[in-house]
Amino acid sequence: PPAPLPVPIIIPCRAGDRPGITRAPPVSGKAPWAGDRAIDSLARLAVPATLSAVSLRTRFNLLFLSLLVGLIASLLVIDHLQDRQWLSLARTEKAKHEHLLRELLALRSESTRQFANDYGKWDETFSFVTDPTPAFAHDNLEAALPTFRLNRLWIFKPDGSLVYSVAAPLGAPAPGSPLPATALRQLFRQPTFSFFLPDPAGLLEIHGASIVPTPDSDRHTPPVGFIVAAQRWDDKTLAQIAPIAQGELTLHPPDRPVLPDPHLASIPLLGHDGAVASHLTLRFSLKGTSIVATTDVYELVALVIIGLTVLLVIGSRLRRWILNPLDLIGRCLGDGSLEPLGPLLARPDEVGRLASLARHSAQQQAQLAQSLADRSQLSRALHDGAIQAIYATGLNLASARTLLAADPARTAVLLEQARTSLNDVIRDLRRSIAGLDPEINHGRPFSAVLSSLLPASNGAPHVVSAIDAPLAERLPLPHRAQLLQFAREALTNAHRHAHAREIRLTLRPDAAGLLFEISDDGIGFDPARVVPGGRGLANLAIRARDLGATFTLRSSPGTGTTVSLLLPSLP
């Protein structure tokens, strides 16, 4: 018996289970098919989820980008916290240095304040106001200037009038009143006072006290005058106390605001009216906070390096272990090449099992493609061979019917030809099913096979053969089989549709290779207006493609039709 024909298996499915998949209902009285569960799984795989619109690589890149953004945000937060910690330390250091400045200011002012307080409660000073003798001034007041580091000294009456003044170094012109009398009287309302006064040589720190008798330690009695002492703040003074302050000291003018600076401590020096006469500023170095800041920078850099390294390692591993194998499997499934799957098949993990499934799927696809190709080839063979031969047999039977009464002998010949043709069709079908090419292995020359394609029945066109027999015999067997089916289809079309009276077969060498041509003198047609649905012309084009030949069709209404094959080279 002939071998069974390989055909693709069509799996019945229930309607409505999955979009694009239909299934026939089970036969009544029978259990559902055992492969239903497998079909459901395949259907779920066939229908992509909404999320699958975005590829896995894109989702991985988005995840990697999200992790990178999260890392950057975390680093920014850490940097912000470190900055806040550093600013807190800087503010603490600044407050300490401002406190140090105030202590230094009080220490620097102590001698001047002490001089004014002590000399203001001395009976000799009390007497000097009413009787300013030069001897007392020379022996006590002028001699006290270098001892108490004073630059200027004044003695006033309560009304602001000047009694005595002296300046250091001794011999310098006596200074005038530092303030107008009205401003002095305003200050003299207090037993003691202190203020700063701008001076061309720097800044004067002035301390004053009321002059009262010695027993009045609390200064309750009305004063007979006021003693005012001043010491100068200049660059020399600032340089002397800078080592104690541990920084750079400057006097900042009041008309220029002190800008916020974590390395700058500043205290205001007030004048007699409460306004700022100057700013004593100290620029210091934040050694401790600088170490903390440097450590924070190192920690931040280390976190950046560690975070990026972790992301890069994870990303590279995921690409190598998952994404790249999936891309390779996808390409192999797309182009059907199984060789790149070799390294993946050796892996014992899920990727190896997936590669094995992909190989199995590719093999099944190849088998399915081969089954479809065999089916298409069988369809063309049946259409161009058996169907055309049966049609020719039908023509013989029609002729025999018309001659049955008039010419019984001729009728017997036609019937015998029909029987022989049907036997040939049966043999050809068997050989086609068995994978053999029909009519080529009969031992007849190829030119004779071509010439006998149409029977000599009533109404059949006359066939003129112009076949180069030696050339035809040199043709390979597959070429002869394809040319035979091509000729059979073309001859049948000429007889059935063109109503041709003569058909010419030509097989000859050509400058470009080998030319096989079939022309008729039939009614012709317009190739641009071919009715869709017919398979004759499509089969001719497919056979030309299988031969690697150029297919040409020339026809127009009333001029006949010519179809030709031009093989690129002689076999």
XYZ file of C-alpha atoms in Angstrom:
571
model
C 0.000 0.000 0.000
C 1.213 3.560 -0.616
C 2.894 5.469 2.223
C 0.553 7.808 4.141
C 0.710 11.418 3.014
C 2.287 13.752 5.634
C -0.205 16.523 6.317
C -0.303 19.110 9.123
C -2.408 18.177 12.136
C -5.338 20.521 12.754
C -6.389 20.556 16.424
C -10.112 21.207 17.018
C -10.865 23.795 19.716
C -13.992 25.041 21.485
C -15.239 28.391 20.254
C -14.716 31.331 22.568
C -11.939 29.857 24.713
C -9.276 32.287 23.488
C -9.271 35.120 20.958
C -8.200 33.829 17.550
C -8.653 30.143 18.499
C -11.822 28.182 17.807
C -12.674 24.682 18.899
C -15.433 22.409 17.702
C -17.779 21.155 20.415
C -17.091 17.604 21.623
C -19.061 14.783 20.079
C -22.134 13.940 22.119
C -21.578 11.048 24.459
C -17.784 11.277 24.371
C -15.441 12.634 26.975
C -13.624 15.857 26.172
C -10.352 15.503 24.397
C -7.436 14.717 26.723
C -5.335 17.553 25.201
C -7.753 20.331 26.254
C -5.534 21.415 29.111
C -2.494 21.653 26.832
C -4.506 23.693 24.315
C -5.577 26.086 27.072
C -1.925 26.582 28.049
C -0.923 27.209 24.444
C -3.786 29.657 24.057
C -2.700 31.591 27.118
C 0.773 31.845 25.636
C -0.646 32.905 22.280
C -2.526 35.880 23.754
C -0.088 38.523 25.066
C -0.933 40.419 28.214
C -1.220 44.177 28.207
C 2.169 44.523 29.854
C 3.848 42.540 27.091
C 3.462 45.527 24.803
C 6.701 46.683 26.428
C 9.622 44.362 25.750
C 11.455 42.634 28.557
C 14.664 44.499 27.704
C 12.822 47.835 27.838
C 11.299 46.932 31.194
C 14.715 45.884 32.466
C 16.207 49.177 31.267
C 13.397 51.083 32.983
C 13.999 49.129 36.184
C 17.731 49.788 35.961
C 17.042 53.484 35.336
C 14.663 53.558 38.314
C 17.311 51.989 40.541
C 19.860 54.487 39.261
C 17.491 57.379 39.952
C 16.810 55.929 43.410
C 20.551 55.670 44.051
C 21.087 59.264 42.957
C 18.172 60.436 45.107
C 19.555 58.528 48.113
C 22.986 60.037 47.585
C 21.476 63.505 47.342
C 19.579 62.939 50.584
C 22.749 61.695 52.280
C 24.661 64.677 50.930
C 21.940 67.020 52.196
C 22.056 65.436 55.659
C 25.827 65.670 55.693
C 25.614 69.338 54.699
C 23.158 69.969 57.519
C 25.454 68.201 59.958
C 28.402 70.238 58.734
C 26.427 73.503 58.983
C 25.358 72.576 62.510
C 28.987 71.983 63.480
C 29.991 75.204 61.747
C 27.308 77.178 63.625
C 28.511 75.656 66.901
C 32.094 76.620 66.102
C 30.986 80.091 65.080
C 29.102 80.567 68.359
C 32.201 79.437 70.293
C 34.399 81.936 68.470
C 31.887 84.754 68.972
C 31.889 83.952 72.695
C 35.685 83.966 72.608
C 35.620 87.399 70.922
C 33.414 88.807 73.659
C 35.703 87.389 76.324
C 38.750 88.873 74.590
C 36.975 92.199 74.271
C 36.114 92.175 77.968
C 39.681 91.192 78.857
C 41.104 93.913 76.638
C 38.719 96.501 78.100
C 39.293 95.525 81.729
C 42.305 97.787 82.347
C 40.620 100.876 80.875
C 37.379 100.204 82.735
C 39.258 99.560 85.967
C 41.234 102.799 85.591
C 38.066 104.878 85.103
C 36.287 103.215 88.042
C 39.213 103.453 90.439
C 40.359 106.991 89.620
C 36.724 108.203 89.635
C 36.392 107.182 93.323
C 39.670 108.729 94.468
C 39.562 111.787 96.702
C 42.575 113.322 94.974
C 40.760 113.124 91.643
C 37.678 114.617 93.344
C 39.868 117.525 94.505
C 41.570 117.845 91.084
C 38.242 118.685 89.434
C 37.815 121.743 91.626
C 41.566 122.581 91.688
C 43.361 121.112 88.649
C 47.016 121.276 89.770
C 49.681 120.342 87.196
C 51.647 118.332 89.729
C 48.787 115.903 90.367
C 48.167 115.562 86.654
C 51.851 114.864 85.986
C 52.426 112.483 88.854
C 49.199 110.516 88.621
C 47.276 110.978 85.436
C 50.076 111.226 82.892
C 52.072 108.496 84.616
C 49.061 106.122 84.413
C 48.823 106.244 80.631
C 51.523 103.624 79.815
C 50.638 101.551 82.874
C 47.027 101.090 81.791
C 47.829 101.191 78.017
C 45.722 104.326 77.587
C 45.897 106.557 74.552
C 43.752 109.438 75.734
C 42.366 110.804 79.005
C 39.733 113.474 79.699
C 38.218 114.981 82.836
C 34.895 116.778 82.439
C 32.531 118.671 84.664
C 28.922 117.491 84.775
C 27.915 120.202 82.287
C 30.297 118.742 79.698
C 32.987 121.360 79.992
C 36.531 120.047 79.672
C 38.755 120.299 82.765
C 41.809 118.344 81.642
C 42.970 116.169 78.717
C 46.141 114.373 77.771
C 47.230 112.010 74.959
C 49.895 109.364 74.610
C 52.699 109.553 73.888
C 53.371 112.314 76.291
C 54.117 115.596 74.620
C 51.477 115.103 71.964
C 48.870 117.841 71.638
C 46.094 117.610 74.178
C 42.999 116.106 72.558
C 39.754 117.945 72.425
C 36.420 116.640 73.606
C 35.550 113.355 71.856
C 31.847 114.252 71.719
C 29.736 117.377 71.751
C 28.660 118.699 75.164
C 25.049 117.625 74.596
C 26.099 114.048 73.874
C 28.376 114.105 76.922
C 25.617 115.345 79.191
C 23.433 112.531 77.896
C 26.136 110.024 78.861
C 26.779 111.683 82.241
C 23.317 110.645 83.396
C 24.858 107.252 84.156
C 27.579 106.663 86.759
C 29.581 104.568 84.282
C 29.444 104.159 80.512
C 31.345 102.526 77.646
C 31.288 103.023 73.880
C 33.423 102.907 70.770
C 34.334 105.924 68.702
C 35.815 105.937 65.178
C 39.243 107.536 65.003
C 41.504 108.375 62.051
C 44.132 106.012 63.449
C 41.704 103.193 64.179
C 38.958 102.800 66.735
C 38.811 104.236 70.270
C 37.378 102.169 73.097
C 36.146 104.655 75.657
C 35.170 104.011 79.298
C 33.936 106.671 81.691
C 32.904 106.930 85.343
C 31.606 109.633 87.665
C 34.009 111.308 90.095
C 32.764 110.944 93.672
C 34.387 110.826 97.125
C 36.170 107.627 98.050
C 33.632 106.481 100.667
C 30.848 106.488 98.039
C 31.674 103.130 96.488
C 28.204 102.856 94.914
C 28.328 106.367 93.424
C 25.119 107.635 95.026
C 26.362 111.178 95.693
C 26.140 113.766 92.933
C 29.359 113.681 90.897
C 31.644 116.698 90.659
C 32.827 115.508 87.267
C 33.570 112.536 85.023
C 36.821 110.843 84.108
C 36.940 109.386 80.579
C 39.767 107.070 79.383
C 40.319 105.650 75.880
C 42.516 103.003 74.323
C 42.984 102.578 70.609
C 42.110 99.510 68.560
C 44.370 99.350 65.520
C 46.234 96.745 63.449
C 48.904 96.410 66.119
C 46.290 95.731 68.766
C 44.554 93.164 66.576
C 47.858 91.428 65.818
C 48.602 91.130 69.549
C 45.399 89.314 70.416
C 45.048 87.331 67.147
C 47.042 84.313 68.471
C 44.678 84.081 71.415
C 41.657 84.334 69.112
C 43.157 81.639 66.813
C 42.292 83.440 63.649
C 42.539 86.658 61.677
C 41.029 89.722 63.410
C 39.756 92.740 61.496
C 37.652 95.823 62.153
C 34.801 95.873 59.680
C 33.334 99.280 58.795
C 29.679 99.714 59.749
C 28.651 100.860 56.280
C 29.645 97.493 54.787
C 27.440 94.618 55.930
C 29.068 91.450 57.172
C 28.122 88.674 54.785
C 27.063 85.277 56.211
C 30.079 83.023 56.343
C 30.481 79.847 58.414
C 34.191 80.715 58.807
C 33.551 84.223 60.104
C 32.585 85.237 63.662
C 31.569 88.832 64.276
C 30.406 90.997 67.209
C 29.176 94.591 66.919
C 31.030 97.443 68.660
C 28.425 100.070 69.626
C 28.879 103.809 69.694
C 27.611 106.290 72.279
C 24.204 106.462 70.596
C 23.715 102.693 70.395
C 24.526 102.519 66.689
C 27.198 100.177 65.400
C 30.540 101.950 65.265
C 32.370 98.945 63.822
C 32.354 95.116 63.667
C 35.078 93.071 65.269
C 35.380 90.042 62.972
C 37.389 86.861 63.343
C 38.114 84.604 60.395
C 38.933 81.158 61.700
C 39.501 77.711 60.246
C 37.055 74.882 60.875
C 39.604 72.171 61.460
C 37.254 69.756 63.142
C 34.390 70.440 60.761
C 36.784 70.300 57.814
C 37.823 66.813 58.861
C 34.159 65.846 59.186
C 33.391 67.376 55.770
C 36.328 65.560 54.169
C 35.218 62.308 55.775
C 31.671 62.898 54.530
C 32.993 63.458 51.009
C 34.969 60.235 51.156
C 31.935 58.378 52.458
C 29.748 59.824 49.705
C 32.274 58.899 47.020
C 32.522 55.401 48.483
C 28.728 55.061 48.443
C 28.616 56.254 44.820
C 31.290 53.760 43.803
C 29.651 50.902 45.712
C 26.152 51.729 44.413
C 27.247 52.053 40.793
C 29.350 48.905 41.071
C 26.405 46.946 42.461
C 24.091 48.247 39.725
C 26.613 47.518 36.980
C 27.363 44.039 38.303
C 23.677 43.187 38.670
C 22.884 44.696 35.270
C 25.718 42.894 33.496
C 24.854 39.588 35.177
C 21.171 39.904 34.298
C 22.033 40.741 30.706
C 24.424 37.839 30.473
C 22.245 35.319 32.306
C 18.760 36.346 31.084
C 18.440 39.063 28.432
C 21.174 37.960 26.039
C 20.081 34.284 26.130
C 16.468 35.361 25.540
C 17.550 37.515 22.589
C 19.545 34.607 21.209
C 16.601 32.242 21.623
C 14.287 34.792 19.980
C 16.603 35.192 16.988
C 16.957 31.450 16.639
C 13.191 31.033 16.690
C 12.864 33.841 14.152
C 15.332 32.632 11.534
C 15.142 28.908 12.372
C 18.897 28.587 12.997
C 19.634 26.189 15.852
C 23.447 26.366 15.914
C 23.665 29.427 18.275
C 21.645 27.499 20.861
C 24.520 25.069 21.438
C 26.107 26.883 24.442
C 22.679 27.446 26.017
C 21.661 23.803 25.729
C 24.579 22.811 27.957
C 23.358 25.036 30.819
C 21.571 23.107 33.611
C 19.383 26.040 34.666
C 16.055 27.395 33.421
C 17.721 29.031 30.406
C 19.012 25.647 29.282
C 15.539 24.130 29.562
C 14.098 27.095 27.680
C 16.710 26.667 24.933
C 15.795 22.982 24.720
C 12.129 23.914 24.321
C 13.087 26.499 21.684
C 15.049 23.866 19.759
C 12.120 21.501 19.941
C 9.795 24.259 18.767
C 12.099 25.145 15.869
C 12.249 21.501 14.829
C 8.455 21.302 14.920
C 8.226 24.494 12.854
C 10.620 23.017 10.300
C 8.547 19.842 10.136
C 5.373 21.880 9.749
C 6.956 24.003 6.998
C 8.086 20.854 5.219
C 4.588 19.371 5.534
C 3.072 22.534 4.081
C 5.616 22.527 1.257
C 4.852 18.874 0.498
C 1.145 19.644 0.552
C 1.606 22.598 -1.803
C 3.758 20.508 -4.109
C 1.195 17.728 -4.099
C -1.549 20.243 -4.834
C 0.345 21.593 -7.824
C 1.147 18.079 -9.011
C -2.518 17.023 -8.818
C -3.669 20.201 -10.520
C -1.114 20.151 -13.312
C -0.957 16.373 -13.745
C -3.888 14.235 -12.705
C -6.611 16.856 -13.138
C -5.390 17.856 -16.595
C -5.062 14.212 -17.635
C -8.583 13.478 -16.380
C -9.828 16.520 -18.301
C -8.175 15.209 -21.477
C -9.766 11.821 -20.836
C -13.110 13.558 -20.503
C -12.606 15.121 -23.943
C -11.936 11.654 -25.405
C -15.080 10.313 -23.783
C -17.090 13.222 -25.185
C -15.732 12.513 -28.657
C -16.517 8.795 -28.256
C -20.102 9.627 -27.363
C -20.584 11.603 -30.554
C -19.002 8.812 -32.673
C -20.727 5.926 -30.897
C -23.353 5.389 -33.637
C -21.494 6.662 -36.696
C -18.050 5.114 -36.200
C -17.943 2.251 -33.666
C -14.331 1.421 -34.505
C -13.177 4.959 -33.804
C -15.280 4.945 -30.644
C -13.525 1.800 -29.437
C -10.126 3.431 -30.034
C -11.155 6.525 -28.027
C -12.498 4.395 -25.206
C -9.262 2.407 -25.084
C -7.319 5.663 -24.979
C -9.527 6.843 -22.091
C -8.947 3.616 -20.210
C -5.189 3.860 -20.791
C -5.186 7.496 -19.684
C -7.092 6.681 -16.498
C -4.634 3.870 -15.735
C -1.789 6.346 -16.277
C -3.502 8.789 -13.895
C -3.820 6.080 -11.249
C -0.167 5.155 -11.687
C 0.882 8.794 -11.576
C -1.110 9.396 -8.375
C 0.509 6.392 -6.750
C 3.958 7.571 -7.779
C 3.211 11.131 -6.643
C 2.074 9.856 -3.263
C 5.236 7.763 -3.061
C 7.326 10.862 -3.887
C 8.132 9.911 -7.517
C 7.832 12.241 -10.495
C 5.236 10.959 -13.019
C 5.814 10.227 -16.656
C 9.541 10.884 -16.615
C 10.619 7.371 -15.704
C 8.616 5.624 -18.421
C 11.594 5.275 -20.727
C 10.080 7.538 -23.398
C 12.025 10.538 -24.686
C 11.086 13.823 -23.077
C 10.140 15.325 -26.443
C 7.694 12.447 -27.060
C 6.128 12.918 -23.641
C 5.588 16.611 -24.368
C 4.066 15.903 -27.783
C 1.520 13.441 -26.351
C 0.148 15.677 -23.603
C -3.050 16.477 -25.528
C -4.951 13.557 -27.184
C -5.914 13.726 -30.786
C -9.641 14.080 -30.170
C -12.228 15.977 -32.135
C -11.819 19.698 -31.500
C -8.372 19.308 -29.936
C -5.807 21.883 -31.174
C -2.953 20.813 -33.404
C 0.328 20.638 -31.489
C 3.499 21.659 -33.323
C 6.655 20.526 -31.568
C 9.975 22.321 -32.012
C 11.901 20.626 -29.252
C 15.664 20.178 -29.263
C 15.657 16.481 -28.348
C 19.363 16.165 -27.361
C 19.034 19.268 -25.206
C 15.868 17.906 -23.604
C 17.560 14.604 -22.748
C 20.425 16.447 -20.998
C 17.981 18.124 -18.656
C 18.093 16.834 -15.044
C 15.125 14.774 -13.974
C 13.701 17.512 -11.595
C 13.889 20.071 -14.420
C 12.081 17.734 -16.834
C 9.363 17.028 -14.273
C 8.756 20.738 -13.665
C 8.796 21.536 -17.398
C 6.352 18.708 -18.054
C 3.847 19.986 -15.491
C 4.384 23.549 -16.775
C 3.605 22.423 -20.322
C 0.564 20.399 -19.274
C -0.962 23.401 -17.456
C -0.240 25.744 -20.378
C -1.649 23.326 -22.988
C -4.815 22.711 -20.982
C -5.367 26.468 -20.543
C -4.900 26.967 -24.311
C -7.408 24.254 -25.113
C -10.018 25.058 -22.458
C -9.976 28.843 -22.378
C -8.200 30.148 -25.493
C -10.040 27.897 -28.014
C -6.761 27.644 -29.905
C -6.479 25.811 -33.204
C -2.701 25.389 -33.050
C -0.253 25.241 -30.163
C 3.501 25.422 -30.622
C 6.005 23.898 -28.154
C 9.592 25.191 -28.321
C 12.668 24.091 -26.368
C 15.946 25.579 -27.596
C 19.174 27.189 -26.437
C 19.136 30.946 -25.928
C 21.803 33.580 -25.469
C 20.804 33.880 -21.809
C 20.427 30.142 -21.172
C 17.595 27.793 -22.145
C 14.214 28.909 -23.465
C 11.044 26.819 -23.082
C 8.080 28.477 -24.788
C 4.417 27.569 -25.441
C 2.372 29.778 -27.767
C -1.145 29.467 -29.199
C -3.324 31.299 -31.733
C -6.317 31.504 -29.445
C -8.519 34.426 -28.447
C -5.964 35.806 -25.932
C -6.795 37.927 -22.871
C -5.748 41.001 -20.919
C -3.290 39.882 -18.183
C -4.212 42.933 -16.099
C -7.822 41.747 -15.874
C -7.317 38.146 -14.815
C -10.219 36.921 -12.679
C -8.916 36.064 -9.185
C -9.387 32.581 -7.832
C -7.743 30.587 -10.621
C -4.595 28.656 -9.846
C -3.196 27.998 -13.319
C -1.101 31.132 -13.757
C -0.059 31.077 -10.094
C 1.190 27.494 -10.496
C 3.168 28.478 -13.584
C 4.865 31.286 -11.653
C 5.616 29.003 -8.688
C 7.210 26.366 -10.921
C 9.335 29.058 -12.566
C 10.473 30.181 -9.129
C 11.336 26.610 -8.123
C 13.466 26.276 -11.268
C 15.140 29.627 -10.714
C 13.860 30.686 -14.133
C 12.285 33.866 -15.457
C 8.567 33.512 -16.198
C 7.114 35.641 -18.999
C 3.467 35.939 -20.068
C 2.525 37.796 -23.269
C -1.097 38.054 -24.365
C -3.723 40.484 -25.547
C -7.284 40.012 -26.806
C -7.319 38.465 -30.314
C -3.580 37.821 -30.622
C -3.109 34.557 -28.747
C -0.973 33.822 -25.714
C 2.705 33.004 -25.165
C 4.170 31.726 -21.918
C 7.894 31.099 -21.579
C 10.525 30.008 -19.117
C 14.105 31.267 -19.405
C 16.487 29.204 -17.347
C 19.589 31.221 -16.423
C 22.070 28.620 -17.692
C 22.198 25.355 -19.575
C 22.366 22.316 -17.377
